[in-house]
Short mmCIF file of C-alpha atoms in Angstrom, two decimals:
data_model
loop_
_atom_site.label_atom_id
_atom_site.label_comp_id
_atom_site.label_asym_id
_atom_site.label_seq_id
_atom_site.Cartn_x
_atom_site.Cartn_y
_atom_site.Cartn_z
CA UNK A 1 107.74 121.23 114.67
CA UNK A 2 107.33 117.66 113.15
CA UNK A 3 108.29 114.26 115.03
CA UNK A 4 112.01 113.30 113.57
CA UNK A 5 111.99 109.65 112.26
CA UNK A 6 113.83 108.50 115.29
CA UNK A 7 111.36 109.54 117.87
CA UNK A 8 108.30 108.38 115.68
CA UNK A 9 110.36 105.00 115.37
CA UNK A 10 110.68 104.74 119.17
CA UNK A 11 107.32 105.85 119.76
CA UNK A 12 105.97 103.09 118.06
CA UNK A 13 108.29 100.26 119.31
CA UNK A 14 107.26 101.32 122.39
CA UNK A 15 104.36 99.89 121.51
CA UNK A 16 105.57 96.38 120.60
CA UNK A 17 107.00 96.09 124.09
CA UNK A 18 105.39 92.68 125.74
CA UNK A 19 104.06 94.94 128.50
CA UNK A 20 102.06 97.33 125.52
CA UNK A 21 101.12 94.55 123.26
CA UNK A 22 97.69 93.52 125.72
CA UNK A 23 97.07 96.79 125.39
CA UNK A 24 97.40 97.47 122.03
CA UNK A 25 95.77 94.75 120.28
CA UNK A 26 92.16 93.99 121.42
CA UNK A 27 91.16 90.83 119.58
CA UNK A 28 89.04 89.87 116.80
CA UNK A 29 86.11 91.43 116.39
CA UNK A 30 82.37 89.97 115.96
CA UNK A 31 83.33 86.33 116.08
CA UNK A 32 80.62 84.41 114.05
CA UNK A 33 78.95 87.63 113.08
CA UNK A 34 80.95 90.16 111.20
CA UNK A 35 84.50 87.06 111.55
CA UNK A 36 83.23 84.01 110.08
CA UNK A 37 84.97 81.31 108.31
CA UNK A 38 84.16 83.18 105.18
CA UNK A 39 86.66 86.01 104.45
CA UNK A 40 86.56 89.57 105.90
CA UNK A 41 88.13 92.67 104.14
CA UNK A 42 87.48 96.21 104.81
CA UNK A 43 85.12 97.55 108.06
CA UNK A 44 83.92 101.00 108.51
CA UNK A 45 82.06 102.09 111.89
CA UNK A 46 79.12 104.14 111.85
CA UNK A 47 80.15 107.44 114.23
CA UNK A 48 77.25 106.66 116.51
CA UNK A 49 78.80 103.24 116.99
CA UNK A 50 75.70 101.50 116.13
CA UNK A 51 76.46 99.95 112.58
CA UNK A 52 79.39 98.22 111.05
CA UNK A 53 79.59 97.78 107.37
CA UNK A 54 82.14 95.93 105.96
CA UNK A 55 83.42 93.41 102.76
CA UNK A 56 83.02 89.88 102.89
CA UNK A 57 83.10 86.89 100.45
CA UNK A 58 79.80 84.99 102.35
CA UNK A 59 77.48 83.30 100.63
CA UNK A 60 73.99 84.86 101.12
CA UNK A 61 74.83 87.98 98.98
CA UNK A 62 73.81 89.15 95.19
CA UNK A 63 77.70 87.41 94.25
CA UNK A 64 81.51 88.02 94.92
CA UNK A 65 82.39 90.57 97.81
CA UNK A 66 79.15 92.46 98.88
CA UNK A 67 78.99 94.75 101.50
CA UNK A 68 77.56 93.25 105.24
CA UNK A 69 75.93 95.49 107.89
CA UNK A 70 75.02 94.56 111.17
CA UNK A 71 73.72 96.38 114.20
CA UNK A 72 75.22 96.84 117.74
CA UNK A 73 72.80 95.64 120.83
CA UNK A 74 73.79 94.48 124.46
CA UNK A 75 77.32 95.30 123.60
CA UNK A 76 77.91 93.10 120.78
CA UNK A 77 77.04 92.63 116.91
CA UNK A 78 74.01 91.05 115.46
CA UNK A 79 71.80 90.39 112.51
CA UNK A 80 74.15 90.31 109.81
CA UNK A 81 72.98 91.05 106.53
CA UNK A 82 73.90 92.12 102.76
CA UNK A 83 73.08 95.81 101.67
CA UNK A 84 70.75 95.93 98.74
CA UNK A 85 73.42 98.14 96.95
CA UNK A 86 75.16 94.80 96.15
CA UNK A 87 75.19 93.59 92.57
CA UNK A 88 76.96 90.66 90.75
CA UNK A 89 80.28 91.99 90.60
CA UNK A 90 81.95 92.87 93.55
CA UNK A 91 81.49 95.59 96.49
CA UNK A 92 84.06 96.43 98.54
CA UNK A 93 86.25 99.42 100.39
CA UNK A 94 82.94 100.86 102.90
CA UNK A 95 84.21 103.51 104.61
CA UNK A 96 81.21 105.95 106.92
CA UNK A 97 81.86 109.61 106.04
CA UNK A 98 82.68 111.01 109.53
CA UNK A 99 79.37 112.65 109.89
CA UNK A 100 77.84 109.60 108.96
CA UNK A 101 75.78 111.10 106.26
CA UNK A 102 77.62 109.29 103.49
CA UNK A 103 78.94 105.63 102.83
CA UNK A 104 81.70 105.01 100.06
CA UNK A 105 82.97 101.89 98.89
CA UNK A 106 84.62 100.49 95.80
CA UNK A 107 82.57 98.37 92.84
CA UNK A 108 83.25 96.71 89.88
CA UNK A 109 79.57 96.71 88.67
CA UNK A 110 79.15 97.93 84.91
CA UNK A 111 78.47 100.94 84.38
CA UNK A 112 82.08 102.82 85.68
CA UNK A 113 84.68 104.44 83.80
CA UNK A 114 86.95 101.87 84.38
CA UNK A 115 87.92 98.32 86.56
CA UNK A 116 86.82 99.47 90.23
CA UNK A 117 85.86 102.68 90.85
CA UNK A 118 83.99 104.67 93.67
CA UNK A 119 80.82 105.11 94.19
CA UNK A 120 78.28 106.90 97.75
CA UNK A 121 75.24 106.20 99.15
CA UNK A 122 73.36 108.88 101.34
CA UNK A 123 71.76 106.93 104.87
CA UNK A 124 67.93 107.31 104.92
CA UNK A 125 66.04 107.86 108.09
CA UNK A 126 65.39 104.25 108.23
CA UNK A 127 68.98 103.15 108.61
CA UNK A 128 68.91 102.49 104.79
CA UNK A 129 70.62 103.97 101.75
CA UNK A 130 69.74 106.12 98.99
CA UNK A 131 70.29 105.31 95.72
CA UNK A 132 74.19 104.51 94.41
CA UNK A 133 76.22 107.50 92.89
CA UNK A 134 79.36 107.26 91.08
CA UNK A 135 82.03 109.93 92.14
CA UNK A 136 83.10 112.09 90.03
CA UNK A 137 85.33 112.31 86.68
CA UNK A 138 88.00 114.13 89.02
CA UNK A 139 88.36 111.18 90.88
CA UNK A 140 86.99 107.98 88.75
CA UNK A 141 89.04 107.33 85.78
CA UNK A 142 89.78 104.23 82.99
CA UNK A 143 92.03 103.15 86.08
CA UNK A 144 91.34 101.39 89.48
CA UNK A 145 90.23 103.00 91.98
CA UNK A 146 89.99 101.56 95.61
CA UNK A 147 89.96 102.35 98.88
CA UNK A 148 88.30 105.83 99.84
CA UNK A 149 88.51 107.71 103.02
CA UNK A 150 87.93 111.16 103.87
CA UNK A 151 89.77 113.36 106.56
CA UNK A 152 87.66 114.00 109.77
CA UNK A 153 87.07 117.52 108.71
CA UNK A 154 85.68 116.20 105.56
CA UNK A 155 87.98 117.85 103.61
CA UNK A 156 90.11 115.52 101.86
CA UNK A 157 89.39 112.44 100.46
CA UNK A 158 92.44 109.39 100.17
CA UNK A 159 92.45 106.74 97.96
CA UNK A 160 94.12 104.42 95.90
CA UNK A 161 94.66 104.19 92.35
CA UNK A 162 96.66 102.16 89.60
CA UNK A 163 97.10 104.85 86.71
CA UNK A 164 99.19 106.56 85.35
CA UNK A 165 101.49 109.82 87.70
CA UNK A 166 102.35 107.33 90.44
CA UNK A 167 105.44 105.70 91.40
CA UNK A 168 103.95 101.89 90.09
CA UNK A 169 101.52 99.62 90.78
CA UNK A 170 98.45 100.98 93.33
CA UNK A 171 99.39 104.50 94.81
CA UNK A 172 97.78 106.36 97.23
CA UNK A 173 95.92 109.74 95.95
CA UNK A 174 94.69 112.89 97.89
CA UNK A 175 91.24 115.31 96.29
CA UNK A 176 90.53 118.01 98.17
CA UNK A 177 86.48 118.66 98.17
CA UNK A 178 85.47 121.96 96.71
CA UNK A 179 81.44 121.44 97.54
CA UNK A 180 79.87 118.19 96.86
CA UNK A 181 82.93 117.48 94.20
CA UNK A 182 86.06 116.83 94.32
CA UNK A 183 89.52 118.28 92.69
CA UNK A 184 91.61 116.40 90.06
CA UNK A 185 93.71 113.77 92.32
CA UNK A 186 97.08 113.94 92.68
CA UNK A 187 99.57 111.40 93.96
CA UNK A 188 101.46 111.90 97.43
CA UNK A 189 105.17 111.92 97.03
CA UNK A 190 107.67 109.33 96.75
CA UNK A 191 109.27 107.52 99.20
CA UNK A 192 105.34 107.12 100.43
CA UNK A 193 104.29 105.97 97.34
CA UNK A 194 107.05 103.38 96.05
CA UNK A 195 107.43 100.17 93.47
CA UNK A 196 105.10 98.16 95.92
CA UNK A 197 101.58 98.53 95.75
CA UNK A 198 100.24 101.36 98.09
CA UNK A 199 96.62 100.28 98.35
CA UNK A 200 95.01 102.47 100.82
CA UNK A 201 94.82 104.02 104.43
CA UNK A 202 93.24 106.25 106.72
CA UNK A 203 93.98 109.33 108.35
CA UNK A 204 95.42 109.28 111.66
CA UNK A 205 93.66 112.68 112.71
CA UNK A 206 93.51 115.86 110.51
CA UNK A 207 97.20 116.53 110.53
CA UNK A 208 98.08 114.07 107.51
CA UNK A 209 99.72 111.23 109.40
CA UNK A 210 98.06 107.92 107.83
CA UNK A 211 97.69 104.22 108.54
CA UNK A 212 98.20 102.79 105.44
CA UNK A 213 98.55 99.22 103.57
CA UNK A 214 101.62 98.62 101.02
CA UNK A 215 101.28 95.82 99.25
CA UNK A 216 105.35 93.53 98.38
CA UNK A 217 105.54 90.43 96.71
CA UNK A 218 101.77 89.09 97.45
CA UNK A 219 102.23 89.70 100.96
CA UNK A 220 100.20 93.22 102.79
CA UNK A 221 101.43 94.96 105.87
CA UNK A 222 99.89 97.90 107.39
CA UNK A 223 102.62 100.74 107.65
CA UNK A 224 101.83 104.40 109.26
CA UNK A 225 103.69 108.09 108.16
CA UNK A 226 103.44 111.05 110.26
CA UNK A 227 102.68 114.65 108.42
CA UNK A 228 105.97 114.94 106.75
CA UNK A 229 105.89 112.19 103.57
CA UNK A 230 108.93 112.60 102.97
CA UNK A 231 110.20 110.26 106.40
CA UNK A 232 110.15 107.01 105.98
CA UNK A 233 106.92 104.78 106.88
CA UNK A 234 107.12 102.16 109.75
CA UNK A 235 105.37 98.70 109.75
CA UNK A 236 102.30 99.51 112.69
CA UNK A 237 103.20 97.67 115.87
CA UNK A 238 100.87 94.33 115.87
CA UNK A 239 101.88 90.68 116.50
CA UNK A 240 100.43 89.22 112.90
CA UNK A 241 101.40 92.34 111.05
CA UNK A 242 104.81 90.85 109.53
CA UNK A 243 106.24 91.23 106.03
CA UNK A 244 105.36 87.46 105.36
CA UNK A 245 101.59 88.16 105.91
CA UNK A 246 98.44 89.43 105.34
CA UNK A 247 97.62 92.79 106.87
CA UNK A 248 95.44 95.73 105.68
CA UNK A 249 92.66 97.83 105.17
CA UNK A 250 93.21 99.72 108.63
CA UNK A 251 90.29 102.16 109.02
CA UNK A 252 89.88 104.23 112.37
CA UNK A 253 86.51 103.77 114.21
CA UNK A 254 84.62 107.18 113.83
CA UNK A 255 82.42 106.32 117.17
CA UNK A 256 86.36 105.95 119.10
CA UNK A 257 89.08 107.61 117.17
CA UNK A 258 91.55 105.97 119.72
CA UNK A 259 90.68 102.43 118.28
CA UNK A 260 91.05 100.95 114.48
CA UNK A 261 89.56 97.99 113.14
CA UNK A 262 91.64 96.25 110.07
CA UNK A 263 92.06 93.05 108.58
CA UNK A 264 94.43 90.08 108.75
CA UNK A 265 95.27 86.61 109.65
CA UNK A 266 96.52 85.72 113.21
CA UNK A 267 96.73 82.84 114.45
CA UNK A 268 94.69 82.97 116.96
CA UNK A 269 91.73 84.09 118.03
CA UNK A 270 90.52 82.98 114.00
CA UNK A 271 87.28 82.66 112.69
CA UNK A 272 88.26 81.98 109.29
CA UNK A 273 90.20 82.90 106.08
CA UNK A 274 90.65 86.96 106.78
CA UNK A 275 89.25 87.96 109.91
CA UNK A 276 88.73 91.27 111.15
CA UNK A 277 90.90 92.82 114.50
CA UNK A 278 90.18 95.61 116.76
CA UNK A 279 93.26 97.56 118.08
CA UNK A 280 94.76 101.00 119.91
CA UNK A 281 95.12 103.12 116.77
CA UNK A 282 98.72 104.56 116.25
CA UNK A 283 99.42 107.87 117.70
CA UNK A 284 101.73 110.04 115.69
CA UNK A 285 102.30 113.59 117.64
CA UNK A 286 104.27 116.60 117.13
CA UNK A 287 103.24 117.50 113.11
CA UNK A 288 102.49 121.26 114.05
#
């Protein structure tokens, strides 16, 4: 049986209660190591909980966004550095497959079919990566591509793209793998994917309830949908997540599945421009 809006709606203002706020919102995460004054976008969590990779506009990289690791040691971040998969143009989107075998992420670099597309990296014994593959024809396209994430099963892989069979603007796509490829894309249904600008999510789980990002007027908010796409989506319950800010890229932590890491602009605790936050990742129940 699947959640009705109404309980899925209380479930999560339940959450914004003063008493469930402390709880759900832990704080900003690596505060003058992976949150600088520079700006943060899109974190991914190695499952063994011993990496973070994520987007950032720093100088110190080969130019624009690059992608940042750094290590976990006495329980907190350290030795930030840029990935030598970074070229000129612009790295972004990391996500860890959930086995941790595989990193993904979202370049501009020549070379693609189109603006951004998506590209992998296979880890090397020496906490390294292989050499850069595009994705495939099913999934790249003359379009934008952004965003990637794959189900926990490894089974499905979400994303967002600009082209053409959406509703307008960035909308979110689903391939399912078949192998190492992937099937042609195809867009989730409408009222998920609206006029905004649907740029991107994450599972919640392998049910199909997603965090997502939607994208209205220049400002992002980060929204979640339980299994059944047709029921409305509901902004996630977080102090700075409003409709007059800047809110996205939620991605669960594959080491804690209970916890999500995103990024946004409170007020405080800041480190810079767009900082990156740690909170209790929505729980969306009843969509079997």
């Amino acid at each position: 049986m699947r959640t009705p809006l109404s309980l899925l709606a209380l479930t999560l203002s339940l959450l914004s209660a003063p008493g469930a706020m402390a709880l759900s919102e832990f704080g900003i995460e690596g505060m003058g190591v992976v949150s600088t004054r520079a700006n943060e976008a899109q974190a991914t969590i190695s499952p063994d909980g011993k990496r973070i990779v994520w987007a950032s506009d720093r100088p110190g990289g080969a130019g624009g966004w690059d992608l940042w690791q750094a290590t976990l040691r006495d329980g907190r971040w350290q030795d930030p550095a840029p990935l030598a998969v970074n070229t000129p143009g612009d790295e972004t989107d990391p996500y860890f497959s959930h086995d941790g075998s595989t990193l993904l992420f979202a370049s501009n670099r020549p070379g693609g079919r189109g603006g951004f597309d998506l590209y992998q990296v296979t880890e090397r014994a020496d906490e390294g990566f292989g050499p850069v593959t595009a994705l495939p024809d099913t999934i790249n396209t003359r379009a934008d591509e952004r965003r990637p994430a794959l189900r926990a099963e490894g089974q499905a892989l979400l994303f967002a793209r600009n082209g053409k069979g959406g509703q307008g603007g960035f909308d979110l796509f689903v391939a399912t793998a078949q192998g190492r490829e992937f099937s042609a894309a195809t867009p989730l249904p409408a009222p998920l994917n609206s006029v905004a600008d649907e740029l991107g999510g994450d599972w919640l789980g392998n049910d199909g309830a997603l965090a997502l990002t939607r994208v209205v007027g220049g400002h992002s908010q980060v929204w979640v949908v339980g299994c059944d796409y047709a029921q409305a989506a509901v902004p996630v319950a977080l102090s700075f997540n409003t409709a007059d800010g800047q809110t996205g890229a939620p991605v669960v932590d594959a080491s804690k599945p209970s916890e999500l890491v995103l990024a946004g602009q409170a007020r405080s605790p800041k480190a810079g421009g767009m900082d990156l936050y740690r909170m209790r990742a929505p729980v969306v129940t009843g969509c079997r």
